[in-house]
Amino acid sequence: MNTVMSSTAPEKPMLTVLSGKKPKRPPFWFMRQAGRYLSEYREMRARAGSFLDLVYAPEMAAEVTLQPVKRFGTDGAILFSDILIVPHALGQTLDFKHGEGPVLDPITKTSDLSRLSLDQLHKIAGPVYETVRQVKADMPPHVALIGFSGGLWTVASYMVAGRGGDDQRAAKRWAYGDPEGFGQLLALLEDATVAYLLEQVKAGADVLQIFDSWAGNLPEPMFTDLVIAPTSRLVTRVKEAAPHIPIIGFPRGAGPLLGRYVAETGVDAVSLDTGMCLTYADETLPRNFPTQGNLDPQMVVAGGPMMEREMARILTSFHSRPHIFNLGHGFVPETPVAHVEALVGRLHDWQDTPA
Ligand code: CP3
């Protein structure tokens, strides 16, 4: 008897979609659904002291993971953690400065790699796996628990720049000037990310998402080497050990390279950013290939009729394929909860709309 399969016995609409089928109502969850736009998050964050203290406190992190599920009835619960936990668990210093985002002490050359090691990975990330176990134990059975990591290129670009921002110049200069040295960083990150994702699966994650937030703005051969190839290796290795686990890729900014990303990485579904043309995506992707995403987070800040029109446009565009409703990028802190409630109300109703 296969205990792994039987543990997913109650129908989870997200898993139905990810297996290539269409449930009556498209399931939904939101990127950054746990976060500062929610007062209950801000309270918990204040109680924890800092963002990292919150991530490494399983009981609180599990509660934060479930806050949007309880409030909005989302079909997915995304683990409360961060893509930068992997570099932190490899030994890089990490701090989330108020109003500034993440700050790391930069790794810019091959000799810096000696500062990183896999030895403490599971010890440092252990509380994150414990969060997964606690969420799994407390979660409604129809909800899917989404584990995640960053894409290797995206995480590497933070490690090299030492900070956030929409400029990958430091990582590009290393990757283009010394592909072999940069390849060593990617290889270490790959080993760490595979191990980190597999521990999340062992702890109870139902789905994995790979956030490659900075996949855009690369020349095509570099997109091949830095996004497609590392993602393909990651997916292959995770699936070797956990063949049942569906993996959603999020190659933000991939544009016309979307089709190649899907064909060559082996992901089971793709999350579409706000700028993606939906007609193009629908024409490019294989029949029945599941999609997710694309509502502009700023639409939810604005709310009102345009937000609802956009919601309907997205759902209608993907009417003929399995689809998970989501944003094109995460909620911003200014998002009014009332607008999320209005959106969610419409999404719950959508099942009544004739096909
Ligand atoms: O609901 C969820 O999605 C919660 C889990 C989650 C967080 N970060 C929590 C978080 C996830 C999936 C992420 C992914 C993440 N983190 C990405 C990929 C998606 C994307 O947004 O592009 C990236 C690039 C990061 C790196 C990161 N973490 C940045 C740039 C920042 C600062 C910007 C900001 O919004 O503050 C963070 C911090 C962070 N990660 C917060 C949260 C809730 C805010 C921290 C706080 O409470 O002050």
Coordinates of N, CA and C in Angstrom, one line a residue, residues 76-213:
G76 N -5.2 27.1 -1.0 CA -3.8 26.8 -0.7 C -3.3 27.5 0.5
A77 N -2.4 26.8 1.2 CA -1.7 27.5 2.4 C -0.3 27.5 2.0
I78 N 0.3 28.7 1.8 CA 1.8 28.7 1.5 C 2.6 28.8 2.8
L79 N 3.5 27.9 2.9 CA 4.4 27.9 4.1 C 4.9 29.3 4.4
F80 N 4.8 29.7 5.6 CA 5.4 31.0 6.0 C 6.9 30.9 6.2
S81 N 7.7 31.4 5.2 CA 9.1 31.3 5.3 C 9.6 32.4 4.3
D82 N 10.8 32.1 3.7 CA 11.3 33.1 2.7 C 12.3 32.3 1.8
I83 N 12.5 32.8 0.6 CA 13.4 32.2 -0.3 C 14.9 32.4 0.2
L84 N 15.1 33.3 1.1 CA 16.5 33.6 1.5 C 16.9 32.7 2.8
I85 N 16.0 31.8 3.2 CA 16.3 30.9 4.3 C 17.5 30.0 3.8
V86 N 17.5 29.6 2.5 CA 18.5 28.7 2.1 C 19.9 29.3 2.2
P87 N 20.2 30.5 1.7 CA 21.5 31.1 1.9 C 21.8 31.3 3.4
H88 N 20.8 31.6 4.2 CA 21.0 31.8 5.6 C 21.4 30.4 6.2
A89 N 20.8 29.4 5.8 CA 21.1 28.0 6.4 C 22.4 27.5 5.8
L90 N 22.9 28.1 4.7 CA 24.2 27.8 4.2 C 25.3 28.6 4.9
G91 N 24.9 29.5 5.8 CA 25.9 30.2 6.6 C 26.1 31.7 6.2
Q92 N 25.3 32.2 5.3 CA 25.4 33.6 4.9 C 24.7 34.4 5.9
T93 N 25.2 35.6 6.3 CA 24.5 36.4 7.3 C 23.2 37.0 6.5
L94 N 22.2 37.1 7.3 CA 20.9 37.7 6.7 C 20.2 38.5 7.7
D95 N 19.7 39.6 7.3 CA 19.0 40.5 8.1 C 17.9 41.2 7.3
F96 N 16.7 41.3 7.9 CA 15.7 42.1 7.2 C 15.5 43.4 7.8
K97 N 16.1 44.4 7.2 CA 16.1 45.8 7.7 C 14.8 46.5 7.4
H98 N 14.3 47.2 8.4 CA 13.0 47.9 8.3 C 13.0 48.8 7.1
G99 N 12.0 48.6 6.2 CA 11.9 49.5 5.0 C 13.0 49.3 4.0
E100 N 13.9 48.3 4.2 CA 15.0 48.2 3.3 C 15.0 46.8 2.6
G101 N 14.3 45.9 3.2 CA 14.3 44.5 2.7 C 15.5 43.8 3.2
P102 N 15.8 42.6 2.5 CA 16.9 41.8 3.0 C 18.3 42.4 2.8
V103 N 19.2 42.1 3.7 CA 20.6 42.5 3.6 C 21.4 41.3 3.9
L104 N 22.3 40.9 3.0 CA 23.2 39.7 3.2 C 24.6 40.2 3.0
D105 N 25.5 39.4 3.6 CA 26.9 39.9 3.4 C 27.4 39.2 2.1
P106 N 27.7 40.0 1.0 CA 27.7 39.5 -0.3 C 28.8 38.4 -0.6
I107 N 28.4 37.4 -1.4 CA 29.4 36.4 -1.9 C 29.6 36.8 -3.4
T108 N 30.8 37.3 -3.7 CA 31.1 37.8 -5.0 C 32.1 37.1 -5.8
K109 N 32.8 36.1 -5.2 CA 33.9 35.4 -6.0 C 34.1 34.0 -5.4
T110 N 34.7 33.2 -6.2 CA 34.9 31.8 -5.8 C 35.4 31.6 -4.4
S111 N 36.4 32.4 -4.0 CA 37.0 32.2 -2.7 C 36.0 32.5 -1.6
D112 N 34.9 33.3 -1.9 CA 33.9 33.5 -0.8 C 33.1 32.3 -0.5
L113 N 33.1 31.3 -1.5 CA 32.3 30.1 -1.3 C 32.7 29.3 -0.1
S114 N 33.9 29.5 0.4 CA 34.4 28.8 1.6 C 33.6 29.2 2.8
R115 N 32.9 30.3 2.7 CA 32.1 30.8 3.9 C 30.8 30.0 4.0
L116 N 30.5 29.3 2.9 CA 29.2 28.6 2.9 C 29.4 27.1 3.1
S117 N 28.4 26.4 3.7 CA 28.5 25.0 3.9 C 27.2 24.3 4.1
L118 N 27.1 23.1 3.6 CA 25.8 22.4 3.7 C 25.6 21.7 5.1
D119 N 26.7 21.8 5.9 CA 26.7 21.0 7.2 C 25.6 21.4 8.1
Q120 N 25.3 22.7 8.2 CA 24.3 23.1 9.2 C 22.9 23.3 8.6
L121 N 22.7 22.9 7.3 CA 21.5 23.3 6.6 C 20.3 22.9 7.3
H122 N 20.2 21.5 7.6 CA 18.9 21.1 8.2 C 18.8 21.5 9.7
K123 N 19.9 21.8 10.3 CA 19.9 22.3 11.7 C 19.3 23.7 11.7
I124 N 19.8 24.5 10.8 CA 19.2 25.9 10.8 C 17.8 26.0 10.2
A125 N 17.6 25.2 9.2 CA 16.2 25.2 8.6 C 15.2 24.3 9.3
G126 N 15.7 23.6 10.3 CA 14.8 22.6 11.0 C 13.5 23.2 11.4
P127 N 13.5 24.4 12.0 CA 12.2 25.0 12.4 C 11.2 25.2 11.3
V128 N 11.7 25.4 10.1 CA 10.8 25.6 8.9 C 10.1 24.2 8.6
Y129 N 10.9 23.1 8.7 CA 10.2 21.8 8.5 C 9.2 21.5 9.6
E130 N 9.5 22.0 10.8 CA 8.5 21.8 11.9 C 7.3 22.6 11.6
T131 N 7.4 23.8 11.1 CA 6.3 24.6 10.7 C 5.4 23.8 9.7
V132 N 6.0 23.2 8.7 CA 5.2 22.4 7.8 C 4.4 21.3 8.5
R133 N 5.1 20.6 9.4 CA 4.4 19.5 10.2 C 3.2 20.1 10.9
Q134 N 3.4 21.3 11.6 CA 2.3 21.8 12.4 C 1.2 22.3 11.5
V135 N 1.5 22.9 10.4 CA 0.4 23.4 9.5 C -0.4 22.2 9.0
K136 N 0.3 21.2 8.6 CA -0.3 20.0 8.1 C -1.3 19.4 9.1
A137 N -0.9 19.4 10.3 CA -1.7 18.8 11.4 C -3.0 19.7 11.6
D138 N -2.9 21.0 11.4 CA -4.0 21.9 11.8 C -4.9 22.4 10.6
M139 N -4.5 21.9 9.4 CA -5.1 22.5 8.2 C -6.4 21.8 7.8
P140 N -7.4 22.4 7.2 CA -8.5 21.7 6.7 C -8.1 20.8 5.5
P141 N -8.7 19.6 5.4 CA -8.1 18.6 4.5 C -8.3 18.9 3.0
H142 N -9.2 19.9 2.7 CA -9.3 20.2 1.2 C -8.2 21.2 0.8
V143 N -7.5 21.7 1.8 CA -6.5 22.8 1.4 C -5.1 22.1 1.1
A144 N -4.4 22.6 0.1 CA -3.1 22.1 -0.2 C -2.0 22.9 0.4
L145 N -1.1 22.3 1.0 CA 0.1 23.0 1.7 C 1.2 23.1 0.7
I146 N 1.5 24.4 0.4 CA 2.5 24.7 -0.6 C 3.9 25.0 0.0
G147 N 4.8 24.1 -0.2 CA 6.2 24.4 0.2 C 6.9 25.2 -1.0
F148 N 8.0 25.8 -0.7 CA 8.6 26.5 -1.8 C 10.1 26.7 -1.6
S149 N 10.8 27.2 -2.7 CA 12.1 27.7 -2.6 C 12.2 28.8 -3.7
G150 N 13.3 29.5 -3.7 CA 13.5 30.4 -4.8 C 14.1 29.6 -5.9
G151 N 14.0 30.2 -7.1 CA 14.8 29.6 -8.2 C 16.3 29.9 -7.9
L152 N 17.2 29.0 -8.5 CA 18.6 29.2 -8.1 C 19.2 30.5 -8.6
W153 N 18.8 30.9 -9.8 CA 19.3 32.2 -10.3 C 18.9 33.4 -9.4
T154 N 17.6 33.4 -9.0 CA 17.1 34.5 -8.2 C 17.8 34.5 -6.8
V155 N 17.9 33.3 -6.2 CA 18.5 33.3 -4.9 C 20.0 33.7 -5.0
A156 N 20.7 33.2 -6.0 CA 22.1 33.5 -6.2 C 22.2 35.0 -6.4
S157 N 21.3 35.7 -7.1 CA 21.4 37.1 -7.4 C 21.3 37.9 -6.1
Y158 N 20.5 37.4 -5.1 CA 20.5 38.1 -3.8 C 21.8 37.8 -3.1
M159 N 22.3 36.6 -3.2 CA 23.5 36.3 -2.4 C 24.7 37.1 -2.9
V160 N 24.7 37.4 -4.2 CA 25.8 38.1 -4.8 C 25.7 39.6 -4.6
A161 N 24.5 40.1 -4.8 CA 24.3 41.6 -4.6 C 24.3 41.9 -3.1
G162 N 23.8 41.0 -2.3 CA 23.8 41.2 -0.8 C 22.5 42.0 -0.4
R163 N 21.6 42.2 -1.4 CA 20.4 43.0 -1.1 C 19.4 42.7 -2.2
G164 N 18.2 43.2 -1.9 CA 17.1 43.1 -2.9 C 17.2 44.2 -3.9
G165 N 16.3 44.3 -4.8 CA 16.3 45.3 -5.8 C 16.1 44.7 -7.2
D166 N 15.8 45.5 -8.2 CA 15.5 44.9 -9.5 C 16.7 44.9 -10.4
D167 N 17.9 44.9 -9.8 CA 19.1 45.0 -10.6 C 20.0 43.8 -10.4
Q168 N 20.1 43.0 -11.4 CA 20.9 41.8 -11.2 C 22.4 42.0 -11.6
R169 N 22.8 43.3 -11.6 CA 24.1 43.5 -12.3 C 25.3 42.8 -11.6
A170 N 25.3 42.7 -10.3 CA 26.5 42.0 -9.7 C 26.5 40.5 -10.0
A171 N 25.3 39.9 -10.0 CA 25.3 38.4 -10.3 C 25.6 38.2 -11.8
K172 N 25.1 39.1 -12.7 CA 25.3 39.0 -14.1 C 26.8 39.1 -14.4
R173 N 27.5 40.1 -13.8 CA 28.9 40.3 -14.0 C 29.7 39.0 -13.6
W174 N 29.4 38.4 -12.5 CA 30.1 37.2 -12.1 C 29.7 36.1 -13.1
A175 N 28.4 35.9 -13.3 CA 28.0 34.8 -14.2 C 28.5 34.9 -15.6
Y176 N 28.6 36.1 -16.1 CA 29.1 36.2 -17.5 C 30.6 36.2 -17.6
G177 N 31.3 36.8 -16.5 CA 32.7 36.9 -16.6 C 33.4 35.6 -16.1
D178 N 32.8 34.9 -15.3 CA 33.4 33.7 -14.7 C 32.3 32.6 -14.5
P179 N 31.9 32.0 -15.7 CA 30.8 31.1 -15.6 C 31.1 29.9 -14.7
E180 N 32.4 29.5 -14.7 CA 32.7 28.3 -13.9 C 32.6 28.6 -12.4
G181 N 33.1 29.7 -12.0 CA 33.0 30.0 -10.6 C 31.6 30.2 -10.1
F182 N 30.8 31.0 -11.0 CA 29.4 31.2 -10.7 C 28.6 29.8 -10.7
G183 N 29.1 28.9 -11.6 CA 28.5 27.6 -11.6 C 28.7 26.8 -10.3
Q184 N 29.8 27.1 -9.7 CA 30.0 26.4 -8.4 C 29.0 26.9 -7.3
L185 N 28.7 28.2 -7.4 CA 27.7 28.8 -6.4 C 26.4 28.1 -6.7
L186 N 26.0 28.0 -8.0 CA 24.7 27.4 -8.4 C 24.7 26.0 -8.0
A187 N 25.8 25.3 -8.1 CA 25.8 23.8 -7.8 C 25.6 23.6 -6.3
L188 N 26.2 24.5 -5.5 CA 26.0 24.4 -4.0 C 24.6 24.7 -3.7
L189 N 24.1 25.7 -4.3 CA 22.7 26.2 -4.1 C 21.7 25.1 -4.5
E190 N 22.0 24.4 -5.6 CA 21.2 23.3 -6.1 C 21.1 22.2 -5.0
D191 N 22.3 21.8 -4.5 CA 22.3 20.7 -3.5 C 21.5 21.1 -2.3
A192 N 21.7 22.3 -1.9 CA 21.0 22.8 -0.7 C 19.5 22.9 -0.9
T193 N 19.1 23.4 -2.1 CA 17.7 23.6 -2.4 C 16.9 22.2 -2.6
V194 N 17.6 21.3 -3.2 CA 17.0 20.0 -3.4 C 16.7 19.4 -2.0
A195 N 17.7 19.4 -1.1 CA 17.6 18.9 0.2 C 16.5 19.6 1.0
Y196 N 16.5 20.9 0.9 CA 15.5 21.7 1.6 C 14.1 21.4 1.2
L197 N 13.9 21.3 -0.2 CA 12.5 21.0 -0.7 C 12.1 19.6 -0.3
L198 N 13.0 18.7 -0.3 CA 12.7 17.3 0.0 C 12.3 17.2 1.5
E199 N 12.9 17.9 2.3 CA 12.5 17.9 3.8 C 11.1 18.5 3.9
Q200 N 10.8 19.5 3.1 CA 9.4 20.1 3.2 C 8.4 19.0 2.8
V201 N 8.8 18.2 1.7 CA 7.9 17.2 1.3 C 7.7 16.1 2.3
K202 N 8.8 15.7 3.0 CA 8.7 14.7 4.0 C 7.9 15.2 5.2
A203 N 7.9 16.5 5.4 CA 7.2 17.1 6.6 C 5.7 17.3 6.2
G204 N 5.3 17.1 4.9 CA 3.9 17.2 4.6 C 3.5 18.2 3.5
A205 N 4.5 18.8 2.8 CA 4.1 19.7 1.7 C 3.4 18.9 0.6
D206 N 2.3 19.5 0.1 CA 1.5 18.8 -1.0 C 2.0 19.2 -2.3
V207 N 2.5 20.4 -2.4 CA 2.9 21.0 -3.7 C 4.1 21.8 -3.4
L208 N 5.0 22.0 -4.5 CA 6.1 22.9 -4.3 C 6.0 24.0 -5.4
Q209 N 6.4 25.2 -5.0 CA 6.5 26.3 -6.0 C 8.0 26.8 -6.0
I210 N 8.5 27.0 -7.2 CA 9.8 27.6 -7.3 C 9.7 29.1 -7.8
F211 N 10.1 30.0 -6.9 CA 9.9 31.4 -7.2 C 11.2 31.9 -7.9
D212 N 11.2 32.1 -9.3 CA 12.3 32.7 -10.0 C 11.9 34.1 -10.3
S213 N 11.9 34.9 -9.3 CA 11.4 36.3 -9.4 C 12.2 37.2 -10.4

